[in-house]
Amino acid sequence: MGQRRHALRTTAVGAVSAVLITGGTLGLAPTAGAAAGGVRFVDITGDGGTVLKGNVVTPSDADGTRTYPLIVLPTSWGLPQVEYLAQARRLADSGYVVVAYNVRGFWQSGGEIEVAGPPDVADTSKVIDWALTNTPADARRIGVAGVSYGAGISLLAAEHDKRIKAVAALSGWADLIDSIYSGRTEHAQATALLGGVGTLTGRPSAELRGILGSFFSSDLSKEQEMIDWGRRRSPETYVDQLDKNGPAVFMANAWGDTIFPPNQYARFYEELTGPKRLELRPGDHATAELPGLFGVPNDVWTDTGRWFDHYLRGEDNGIDREQPVQLKSRSAGGYEGYPDWKSVGATARKIELAGTTTIHTNVDSGADGGIIFLSSVLDQLARVPPTALVPLLPRRWAAVWQSPRSESAQRVRGTARLHTTLTPTAESGTLIAYLYDVGPLGLGKLVSSAPYTFHGRTPGEPFGVDLDLYSTAYDVPAGHRLALVVDTVDPLYIEHNPPGAQLTFSSPANDPSYVSVPLREQ
């Protein structure tokens, strides 16, 4: 286990270089008070006196005689304060005052990394205070937006500051624990990447270092402490306050987001009662937004602008009359609109998981979720998801069930759900479920997956397992099968199977096992 964790950290450090290259391309923060290309670089006093490095872009016609809507942009994890300059200029040209700032603990801003803790939330309010005093910002028209870390902070800020009237949360999280510890399983590659970036570009707090230590050591005695820590940093915890404040909330994410999977965003979206919009499209974490950071027009930034134009500037651009849930399939171009998340995958197909199957643990069968970023980006750009030759998967280490061939195309939309009965030979264990699109030659293309870990079970005693796979939109061609594969090792996760352990899956007559696959009506 220790050697594998070291390898994961090594992989993460390699991935960190991509982030640093991006940071180097965007540049570092100039001296406070400097101005370049219409951008003013400033020091802003955040919560507790912490100095935050920021920049301000104002409309070219600002002459002190009028005010403009304000947009505040907290930076992403590990990126410098100039991350949003291209979009800030575009927004300023549209009539906004834009203030971007480096969140505390990173680059030249002061403080330590608090992971969207109370100081980060208070910082956003302090930046708003500063902007209202030092720029021609209109106190009645305030928006916040961000990518990734900036998205989570934006949602949390809107829950705690009723002055915020509109939010754009791009590739963010609503439930931090469900993002990196879903199925009670440590998402090792994703968390190692975040930890590596934080160490190289910032100053992790002692609390964060302790949480990461407990996470990677799988210290169950610290599990509740870790969960409580994450809950305090999860917008879902304060959703009632967000509904009370009533800002217009725009959320966007990618189907293959390996840091913040889309399930938790969709669940949070359903809890919102004010104006809202949810967009999900192919890609991995922030890959849809990345071109826009370099000024390349794309859908997510275009709709972000439309959202603010309507809810902060009062522009009648029709975005409020469009279907609020917009999905783009991983298999086909174009968007599909739905009135709400419940309408996605309105029908379900149940695939029976008949019989009794026993698998051995601790060996990767060849079915896995791919490599963080790389696999989902390949799926986004070339429609090449992770694959496996399903007929050749070794049945000693993988349980396999297949549906009959379908006579028509099946448009999978939403969240597939696994229900089964599991009998372990040990009190702890991990399984990973994969749903594949299997072609005539047996090549399976990954549709969705999810991990599941259990602790404290009685060996030899069966218990029920209910597992939501990651939400997706994928078109299965006519003549193909759907296959459910379950094994026990995936490089994306830390597994908890003792040496020599076995897992037995059964389908009792009074509680049959199945996977329910959500389908869009033909």
XYZ file of C-alpha atoms in Angstrom:
522
model
C 0.000 0.000 0.000
C 2.785 2.406 0.935
C 4.608 1.906 -2.385
C 1.424 2.559 -4.321
C 0.729 5.761 -2.422
C 4.270 6.943 -3.169
C 3.649 6.248 -6.858
C 0.399 8.216 -6.713
C 2.186 11.193 -5.241
C 4.849 10.947 -7.924
C 2.147 10.927 -10.592
C 0.493 13.916 -8.954
C 3.703 15.929 -8.898
C 4.045 15.294 -12.610
C 0.545 16.598 -13.146
C 1.372 19.644 -11.037
C 3.812 20.754 -13.721
C 0.889 21.364 -16.070
C -0.652 23.725 -13.535
C 2.626 25.535 -13.045
C 3.110 25.873 -16.791
C -0.323 27.479 -16.937
C 0.647 29.794 -14.108
C 3.889 30.695 -15.833
C 2.086 31.400 -19.061
C -0.415 33.654 -17.330
C 2.337 35.379 -15.405
C 2.796 36.327 -11.763
C 1.347 39.277 -9.884
C 3.019 42.630 -10.568
C 3.697 45.092 -7.770
C 0.647 46.608 -6.081
C -0.339 49.927 -7.580
C 1.100 49.033 -10.973
C -1.101 49.266 -14.051
C -0.772 47.495 -17.348
C -3.110 47.374 -20.320
C -5.975 48.946 -18.378
C -5.459 46.595 -15.416
C -4.698 47.999 -11.963
C -2.878 45.726 -9.497
C -3.830 46.303 -5.885
C -3.430 45.095 -2.324
C -6.717 44.311 -0.551
C -6.985 43.787 3.183
C -8.805 40.539 3.789
C -10.158 38.913 6.923
C -7.976 39.419 9.967
C -5.737 41.874 8.131
C -4.376 39.320 5.646
C -3.146 41.013 2.465
C -4.714 39.667 -0.728
C -3.154 40.421 -4.096
C -5.735 41.512 -6.620
C -6.343 43.277 -9.882
C -9.082 45.589 -11.095
C -10.447 46.094 -14.584
C -13.025 48.821 -15.156
C -15.053 49.811 -18.224
C -13.179 52.100 -20.595
C -15.877 54.776 -20.286
C -15.704 54.962 -16.479
C -15.352 58.652 -15.633
C -16.646 58.837 -12.066
C -20.162 59.870 -13.015
C -21.833 56.468 -12.905
C -21.592 53.042 -11.306
C -21.376 49.581 -12.836
C -22.252 46.047 -11.761
C -19.438 44.383 -9.808
C -18.050 40.900 -10.413
C -15.582 39.409 -7.916
C -13.397 36.489 -9.054
C -11.547 34.346 -6.456
C -8.732 32.371 -8.090
C -8.543 28.634 -8.669
C -6.426 26.343 -6.522
C -2.766 27.045 -7.248
C -3.213 29.657 -9.982
C -1.920 33.263 -9.732
C -4.121 36.357 -9.527
C -3.941 37.047 -13.259
C -5.839 33.818 -14.012
C -8.989 35.639 -15.140
C -7.509 38.631 -16.987
C -8.830 37.614 -20.403
C -12.354 37.149 -19.072
C -12.091 40.215 -16.828
C -11.318 42.391 -19.838
C -14.237 40.902 -21.745
C -16.589 41.537 -18.842
C -15.280 45.079 -18.368
C -15.886 45.751 -22.061
C -19.481 44.661 -21.432
C -19.910 47.186 -18.630
C -18.703 45.543 -15.421
C -16.199 46.444 -12.746
C -14.180 43.255 -12.247
C -12.003 42.535 -9.214
C -9.997 39.291 -9.234
C -7.870 38.286 -6.279
C -5.512 35.528 -5.238
C -7.109 33.537 -2.449
C -5.222 33.443 0.830
C -2.322 31.045 1.184
C -1.368 31.009 -2.510
C 1.339 32.848 -4.399
C 1.821 36.418 -3.163
C -1.324 36.673 -1.033
C -0.799 36.331 2.703
C -2.103 33.738 5.112
C -2.275 29.979 4.803
C -4.428 27.652 2.711
C -7.726 27.237 4.560
C -9.554 25.185 1.864
C -12.589 27.460 1.631
C -12.801 27.802 5.390
C -14.426 30.752 7.191
C -11.471 33.116 6.504
C -11.798 32.474 2.750
C -15.524 33.188 2.836
C -14.950 36.361 4.870
C -12.225 37.419 2.404
C -14.748 37.557 -0.434
C -16.927 39.938 1.578
C -13.859 42.054 2.373
C -13.042 42.246 -1.344
C -16.599 43.404 -2.031
C -16.236 46.045 0.687
C -12.979 47.225 -0.865
C -14.469 47.386 -4.364
C -17.455 49.437 -3.215
C -15.081 51.953 -1.650
C -12.361 52.061 -4.320
C -14.105 51.444 -7.666
C -17.279 52.671 -9.405
C -19.106 49.492 -8.332
C -22.852 49.422 -7.747
C -23.712 47.941 -4.322
C -27.080 46.743 -5.646
C -25.608 44.631 -8.461
C -22.896 42.276 -7.215
C -21.868 38.939 -8.679
C -19.191 36.395 -7.816
C -17.696 33.749 -10.065
C -14.827 31.339 -10.196
C -13.391 28.131 -11.555
C -12.765 25.115 -9.284
C -11.622 26.454 -5.899
C -12.987 29.863 -6.862
C -16.347 28.243 -7.645
C -16.669 26.661 -4.219
C -15.687 29.897 -2.490
C -18.192 31.808 -4.650
C -21.088 29.566 -3.587
C -20.079 29.735 0.061
C -19.746 33.522 -0.131
C -23.234 33.863 -1.619
C -24.587 31.833 1.287
C -22.981 34.161 3.826
C -23.271 37.571 2.098
C -26.765 38.594 1.037
C -25.381 41.435 -1.097
C -24.422 38.887 -3.758
C -27.162 38.713 -6.389
C -25.667 36.317 -8.977
C -23.161 33.452 -8.948
C -21.326 31.486 -11.636
C -19.709 28.381 -10.119
C -17.671 26.578 -12.782
C -16.215 23.108 -12.116
C -16.762 23.508 -8.404
C -18.116 21.451 -5.552
C -21.234 21.440 -3.443
C -20.236 18.544 -1.181
C -16.491 18.340 -0.572
C -16.621 14.945 1.139
C -18.772 13.398 -1.582
C -16.237 14.741 -4.080
C -13.015 13.247 -2.702
C -14.404 10.528 -0.388
C -17.470 9.230 -2.217
C -18.501 5.694 -1.422
C -16.363 6.053 1.731
C -13.363 5.654 -0.567
C -10.343 7.949 -0.738
C -9.950 9.483 -4.212
C -6.191 9.206 -4.072
C -5.016 10.629 -7.405
C -7.291 13.670 -7.192
C -6.385 14.498 -3.602
C -2.680 13.896 -4.154
C -2.789 16.325 -7.060
C -4.487 18.984 -4.933
C -2.037 18.434 -2.108
C 0.956 18.597 -4.429
C -0.222 21.805 -6.085
C -0.939 23.379 -2.719
C 2.539 22.564 -1.442
C 4.291 23.886 -4.552
C 2.292 27.092 -4.989
C 1.137 27.948 -1.499
C 1.366 27.459 2.236
C -0.879 24.675 3.569
C -2.162 25.278 7.084
C -1.364 22.859 9.890
C -5.020 21.803 9.861
C -4.846 20.949 6.157
C -1.617 18.994 6.588
C -3.246 17.009 9.376
C -6.354 16.266 7.310
C -4.261 15.085 4.362
C -2.168 12.903 6.661
C -5.282 11.232 8.072
C -6.730 10.874 4.562
C -3.754 9.115 2.998
C -3.112 6.925 6.024
C -6.780 5.855 5.996
C -6.962 6.556 9.717
C -10.512 5.532 10.640
C -10.148 7.092 14.072
C -9.950 10.456 12.271
C -12.744 9.749 9.773
C -15.479 11.735 11.511
C -13.097 14.642 12.077
C -12.306 14.654 8.349
C -16.003 14.490 7.441
C -16.850 17.356 9.798
C -13.989 19.392 8.325
C -15.362 18.828 4.835
C -18.951 19.572 5.776
C -17.962 23.009 7.083
C -16.506 23.717 3.636
C -19.444 22.379 1.609
C -22.056 24.744 0.119
C -24.631 21.979 0.543
C -24.354 22.417 4.319
C -25.700 25.967 4.039
C -28.119 25.516 1.138
C -31.064 26.793 3.197
C -29.236 30.084 3.688
C -28.512 30.303 -0.035
C -32.189 29.769 -0.783
C -33.050 32.472 1.738
C -30.644 34.955 0.146
C -32.005 34.064 -3.302
C -29.133 34.846 -5.708
C -29.318 33.591 -9.285
C -27.025 30.533 -9.393
C -25.346 29.260 -12.565
C -23.410 25.983 -12.232
C -21.345 24.164 -14.827
C -19.295 20.991 -14.629
C -17.901 18.150 -16.759
C -19.118 14.573 -16.894
C -15.609 13.235 -16.327
C -14.538 15.619 -13.558
C -12.097 13.476 -11.556
C -11.852 16.004 -8.703
C -15.468 17.097 -8.280
C -17.708 14.474 -9.963
C -21.050 15.826 -11.205
C -23.407 13.884 -8.911
C -23.006 16.229 -5.972
C -23.555 19.294 -8.182
C -26.786 17.874 -9.613
C -28.096 17.018 -6.153
C -27.296 20.518 -4.895
C -28.951 22.081 -7.938
C -32.220 20.322 -7.124
C -32.187 21.869 -3.629
C -32.024 25.450 -4.937
C -35.282 27.380 -5.041
C -34.182 30.623 -6.717
C -33.186 31.307 -10.332
C -30.781 28.553 -11.372
C -29.125 26.860 -14.316
C -27.035 23.668 -14.581
C -24.794 22.804 -17.530
C -22.923 19.492 -17.871
C -20.664 18.677 -20.805
C -17.814 16.317 -21.749
C -14.376 16.800 -20.224
C -12.492 16.682 -16.950
C -11.927 19.165 -14.173
C -11.971 22.737 -15.573
C -11.066 21.585 -19.095
C -14.169 23.267 -20.512
C -13.238 26.596 -18.899
C -9.509 26.494 -19.626
C -9.623 27.853 -23.220
C -11.603 30.840 -21.972
C -8.813 31.739 -19.549
C -6.677 32.375 -22.629
C -9.413 34.418 -24.292
C -10.773 31.666 -26.556
C -14.574 31.961 -26.788
C -16.450 28.889 -25.598
C -19.875 27.862 -24.390
C -19.305 27.947 -20.650
C -17.861 31.481 -20.577
C -20.439 32.734 -23.084
C -23.263 31.498 -20.856
C -21.540 32.921 -17.774
C -21.613 36.327 -19.451
C -25.243 35.898 -20.459
C -26.139 34.924 -16.891
C -24.602 38.063 -15.430
C -25.964 40.240 -18.227
C -29.491 39.150 -17.373
C -29.347 39.094 -13.588
C -27.012 42.043 -12.965
C -27.601 44.294 -15.962
C -31.233 43.431 -16.623
C -30.625 42.416 -20.229
C -33.480 40.484 -21.816
C -31.287 37.875 -23.522
C -33.643 34.922 -23.011
C -31.430 32.864 -20.723
C -34.154 32.847 -18.067
C -36.625 31.325 -20.556
C -34.395 28.477 -21.712
C -34.606 25.012 -20.218
C -32.498 25.412 -17.058
C -30.726 22.043 -17.276
C -28.503 21.845 -20.355
C -26.629 18.616 -21.093
C -24.178 17.741 -23.827
C -23.680 14.061 -24.580
C -20.183 12.572 -24.589
C -21.134 10.792 -27.811
C -22.849 13.465 -29.892
C -22.768 17.202 -30.452
C -25.427 19.666 -29.420
C -27.222 20.348 -26.160
C -30.365 18.836 -24.709
C -32.604 20.915 -22.455
C -34.582 19.655 -19.466
C -36.890 21.441 -17.026
C -35.085 19.928 -14.017
C -32.617 17.207 -13.062
C -35.407 14.763 -12.205
C -36.466 14.798 -15.858
C -33.037 13.599 -16.995
C -33.151 9.855 -17.611
C -36.936 9.767 -17.251
C -37.063 6.013 -17.854
C -34.833 3.286 -16.457
C -33.679 -0.079 -17.726
C -32.880 -2.695 -15.117
C -30.182 -5.222 -15.906
C -30.461 -8.272 -13.674
C -27.295 -9.395 -11.926
C -28.301 -13.027 -11.571
C -26.486 -15.870 -9.878
C -23.712 -15.962 -7.310
C -20.210 -14.766 -8.177
C -17.084 -14.719 -6.026
C -14.009 -12.645 -6.844
C -10.584 -12.419 -5.246
C -9.193 -9.043 -4.250
C -5.916 -7.082 -4.480
C -5.370 -7.489 -8.244
C -6.374 -4.986 -10.935
C -8.465 -6.960 -13.413
C -7.829 -4.495 -16.235
C -11.079 -2.606 -15.713
C -10.404 0.838 -14.313
C -11.481 4.465 -14.493
C -8.386 5.661 -16.355
C -5.863 8.333 -15.410
C -6.817 11.625 -13.820
C -7.294 14.344 -16.479
C -5.772 12.349 -19.357
C -8.606 9.846 -19.797
C -11.485 12.307 -19.630
C -9.698 14.811 -21.873
C -9.243 12.073 -24.488
C -12.952 11.345 -24.149
C -13.724 15.065 -24.512
C -11.538 15.686 -27.556
C -11.549 12.327 -29.358
C -14.452 10.433 -27.773
C -12.041 7.767 -26.580
C -12.973 6.767 -23.017
C -11.112 4.106 -20.999
C -11.606 0.680 -22.547
C -11.444 -2.987 -21.577
C -11.848 -6.228 -23.506
C -14.772 -7.457 -21.468
C -14.696 -11.132 -22.586
C -11.032 -11.359 -21.555
C -11.381 -9.836 -18.077
C -10.171 -12.508 -15.635
C -13.200 -13.809 -13.746
C -11.028 -14.630 -10.741
C -10.664 -10.888 -10.081
C -13.663 -9.380 -11.896
C -17.386 -10.094 -11.731
C -19.071 -9.531 -15.099
C -22.737 -9.338 -16.080
C -23.946 -8.403 -19.583
C -27.299 -7.408 -20.999
C -28.665 -8.786 -24.270
C -27.829 -6.797 -27.381
C -30.139 -3.834 -27.825
C -32.007 -3.471 -31.100
C -32.010 0.313 -30.834
C -29.640 2.983 -29.552
C -29.765 3.632 -25.824
C -29.208 7.194 -24.670
C -27.915 6.915 -21.118
C -28.700 10.102 -19.194
C -28.230 10.688 -15.494
C -27.194 8.396 -12.647
C -27.003 4.605 -12.927
C -27.585 2.774 -9.637
C -26.248 -0.567 -8.470
C -28.075 -2.734 -5.958
C -26.611 -6.036 -4.863
C -26.008 -8.322 -1.899
C -22.391 -8.678 -0.810
C -20.801 -11.266 1.455
C -17.191 -10.477 2.404
C -14.554 -12.650 4.034
C -13.116 -9.648 5.910
C -14.605 -6.798 7.931
C -13.293 -4.144 5.502
C -13.080 -4.028 1.730
C -13.385 -1.985 -1.440
C -15.096 -2.629 -4.741
C -15.331 -0.521 -7.889
C -18.300 -0.831 -10.232
C -17.952 -0.048 -13.954
C -20.657 0.256 -16.590
C -19.393 -0.493 -20.110
C -20.760 -0.098 -23.634
C -19.682 -3.388 -25.242
C -19.421 -3.626 -29.028
C -19.723 -6.736 -31.211
C -16.020 -7.600 -30.782
C -16.172 -7.359 -27.003
C -14.448 -3.989 -26.647
C -15.992 -2.169 -23.719
C -16.011 1.632 -23.553
C -16.460 3.085 -20.089
C -19.845 4.708 -19.562
C -19.562 5.310 -15.824
C -18.036 3.983 -12.616
C -17.853 4.555 -8.848
C -16.066 3.111 -5.796
C -17.537 1.632 -2.619
C -15.778 0.845 0.662
C -17.142 -0.843 3.775
C -15.766 -1.180 7.305
C -16.920 -3.007 10.424
C -18.806 -5.795 8.667
C -19.052 -9.338 10.013
C -17.112 -11.746 7.762
C -19.430 -14.252 6.121
C -22.552 -12.189 6.780
C -24.312 -10.764 3.675
C -25.446 -7.152 3.486
C -27.052 -4.915 0.889
C -25.048 -2.504 -1.236
C -26.595 0.511 -2.964
C -24.197 2.577 -5.057
C -24.788 5.534 -7.364
C -22.400 5.579 -10.305
C -21.135 8.926 -11.585
C -23.760 10.774 -13.607
C -23.179 10.882 -17.341
C -24.660 11.324 -20.821
C -23.569 8.618 -23.248
C -25.163 7.090 -26.350
C -24.891 3.301 -26.683
C -25.222 2.270 -30.360
C -27.785 -0.247 -31.542
C -26.469 -3.811 -31.464
C -24.272 -3.171 -28.410
C -24.583 -4.580 -24.911
C -24.302 -2.930 -21.531
C -22.004 -4.687 -19.078
C -21.514 -4.222 -15.368
C -18.045 -5.138 -14.154
C -16.973 -5.165 -10.509
C -13.388 -5.515 -9.313
C -11.380 -4.375 -6.299
C -8.402 -2.282 -7.482
C -8.320 1.012 -9.370
C -5.344 3.430 -9.434
C -7.720 6.347 -8.839
C -8.554 5.167 -5.331
C -7.117 3.765 -2.108
C -8.485 0.252 -1.572
C -9.080 -1.516 1.735
C -9.031 -5.214 0.891
C -6.878 -7.342 3.221
C -4.561 -9.858 1.507
C -6.443 -12.956 0.422
C -9.892 -11.457 0.922
C -12.802 -12.469 -1.293
C -16.103 -10.809 -2.167
C -19.227 -12.792 -3.088
C -22.131 -11.169 -4.946
C -25.543 -12.839 -4.856
C -29.106 -12.142 -5.913
C -31.586 -13.455 -3.328
C -35.074 -14.226 -4.590
C -36.594 -11.734 -2.153
C -34.040 -9.000 -2.959
C -32.720 -9.442 -6.515
C -29.569 -7.656 -7.621
C -29.598 -5.257 -10.551
C -28.107 -2.144 -12.098
C -30.658 0.499 -13.044
C -29.599 2.488 -16.123
C -31.375 5.843 -16.743
C -32.379 6.395 -20.357
C -33.686 9.372 -22.247
C -37.002 8.687 -23.918
C -36.609 7.940 -27.608
